[in-house]
Coordinates of C-alpha atoms in Angstrom, one line a residue:
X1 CA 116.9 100.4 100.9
X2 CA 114.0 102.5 101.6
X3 CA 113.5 104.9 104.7
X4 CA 110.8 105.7 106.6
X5 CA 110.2 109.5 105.7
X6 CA 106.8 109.8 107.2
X7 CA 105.4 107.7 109.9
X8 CA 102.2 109.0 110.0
X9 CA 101.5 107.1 106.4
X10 CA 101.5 104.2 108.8
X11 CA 98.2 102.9 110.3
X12 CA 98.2 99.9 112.8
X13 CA 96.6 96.5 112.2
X14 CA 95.4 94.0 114.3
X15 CA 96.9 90.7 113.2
X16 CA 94.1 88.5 115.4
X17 CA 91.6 90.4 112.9
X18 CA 93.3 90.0 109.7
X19 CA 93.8 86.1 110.4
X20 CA 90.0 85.6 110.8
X21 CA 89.8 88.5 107.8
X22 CA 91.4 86.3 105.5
X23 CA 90.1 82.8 106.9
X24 CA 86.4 84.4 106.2
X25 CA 87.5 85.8 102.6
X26 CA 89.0 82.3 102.0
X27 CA 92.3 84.2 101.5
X28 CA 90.9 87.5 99.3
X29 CA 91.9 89.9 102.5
X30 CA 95.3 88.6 101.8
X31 CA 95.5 90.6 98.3
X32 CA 93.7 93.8 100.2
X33 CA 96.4 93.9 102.8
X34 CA 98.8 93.2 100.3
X35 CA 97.8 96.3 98.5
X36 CA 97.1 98.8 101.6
X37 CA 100.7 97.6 103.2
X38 CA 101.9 99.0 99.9
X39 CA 99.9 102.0 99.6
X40 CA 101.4 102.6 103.5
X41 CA 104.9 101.9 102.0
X42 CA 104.4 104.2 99.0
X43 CA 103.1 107.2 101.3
X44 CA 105.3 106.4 104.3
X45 CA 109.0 105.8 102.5
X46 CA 111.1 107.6 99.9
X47 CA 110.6 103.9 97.2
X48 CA 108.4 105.6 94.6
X49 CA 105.7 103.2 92.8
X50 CA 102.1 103.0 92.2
X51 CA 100.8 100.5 95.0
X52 CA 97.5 99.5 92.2
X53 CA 100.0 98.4 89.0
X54 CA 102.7 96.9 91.7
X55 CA 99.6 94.6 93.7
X56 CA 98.2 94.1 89.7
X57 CA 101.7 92.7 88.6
X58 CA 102.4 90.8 91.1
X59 CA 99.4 88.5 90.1
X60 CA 100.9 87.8 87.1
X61 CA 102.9 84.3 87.0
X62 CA 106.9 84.9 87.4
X63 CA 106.5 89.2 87.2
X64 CA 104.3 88.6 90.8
X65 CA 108.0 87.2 91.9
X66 CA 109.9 90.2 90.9
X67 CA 107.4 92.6 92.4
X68 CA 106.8 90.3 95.7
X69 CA 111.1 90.6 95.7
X70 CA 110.4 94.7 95.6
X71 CA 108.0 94.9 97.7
X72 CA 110.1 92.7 100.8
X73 CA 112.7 94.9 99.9
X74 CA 110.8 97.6 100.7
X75 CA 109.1 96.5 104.1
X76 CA 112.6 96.6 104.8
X77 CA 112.5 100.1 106.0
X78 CA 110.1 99.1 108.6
X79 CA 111.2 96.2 109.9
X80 CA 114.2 94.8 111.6
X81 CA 114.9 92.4 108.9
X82 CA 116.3 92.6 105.2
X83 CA 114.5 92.2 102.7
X84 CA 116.2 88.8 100.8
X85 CA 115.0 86.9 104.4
X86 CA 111.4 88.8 104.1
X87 CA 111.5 87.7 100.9
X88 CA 112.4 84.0 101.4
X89 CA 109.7 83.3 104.1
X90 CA 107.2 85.6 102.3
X91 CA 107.9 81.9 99.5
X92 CA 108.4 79.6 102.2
X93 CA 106.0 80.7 104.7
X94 CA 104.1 83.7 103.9
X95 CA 102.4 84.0 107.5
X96 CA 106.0 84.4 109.3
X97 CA 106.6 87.1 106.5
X98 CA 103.0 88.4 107.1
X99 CA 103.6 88.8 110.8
X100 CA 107.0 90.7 110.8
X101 CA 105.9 92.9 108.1
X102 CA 102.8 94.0 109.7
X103 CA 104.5 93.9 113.5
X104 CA 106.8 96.9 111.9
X105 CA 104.2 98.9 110.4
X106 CA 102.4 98.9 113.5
X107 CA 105.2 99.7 115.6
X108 CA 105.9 102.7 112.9
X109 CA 102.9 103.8 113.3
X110 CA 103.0 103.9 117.1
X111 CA 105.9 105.8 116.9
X112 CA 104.2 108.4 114.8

């Protein structure tokens, strides 16, 4: 699992504003967070990986499960959960998986 090595790679987001964000872009803001949260998680932890080939892959049918698996595993290091149950409702119910991802960046990054 991951650590959090610098907390200032974090950057707080308003997840009132990302809802309407991806309502408006009929769900594109969904891939843009996808990729910034990884950027954040690239810059912020000690998991090494390029944040434009991992949000690229995990596009691709059955690889995008893999890389969606890495990158819950991941988020772990800045939430209070582990990464199989991030992973689980990021299939289930990606919004709960939204929220508790981006709740711990944005407490990380308050605590920067």
């Amino acid at each position: 699992m991951p650590t959090v090595t610098d907390p200032s790679a974090f950057e707080e987001g308003s997840l009132g504003l990302q809802i309407v964000l991806f309502i408006v872009t009929f769900g594109i803001y969904g891939l843009y967070w996808y990729y910034s949260t990884n950027a954040q998680l690239a810059a912020g932890t000690d998991a090494e990986f390029s944040p434009v080939a991992r949000t690229l892959l995990s596009l691709l049918p059955f690889l995008g499960l893999y890389w969606s698996w890495q990158f819950c595993n991941d988020a772990e290091a800045v939430t209070d959960q582990s990464g199989p149950l991030l992973f689980v409702l990021f299939i289930v119910f990606a919004p709960i998986s939204w929220f508790l991802i981006q709740s711990g960046v944005n407490s990380t990054a308050a605590s920067a």
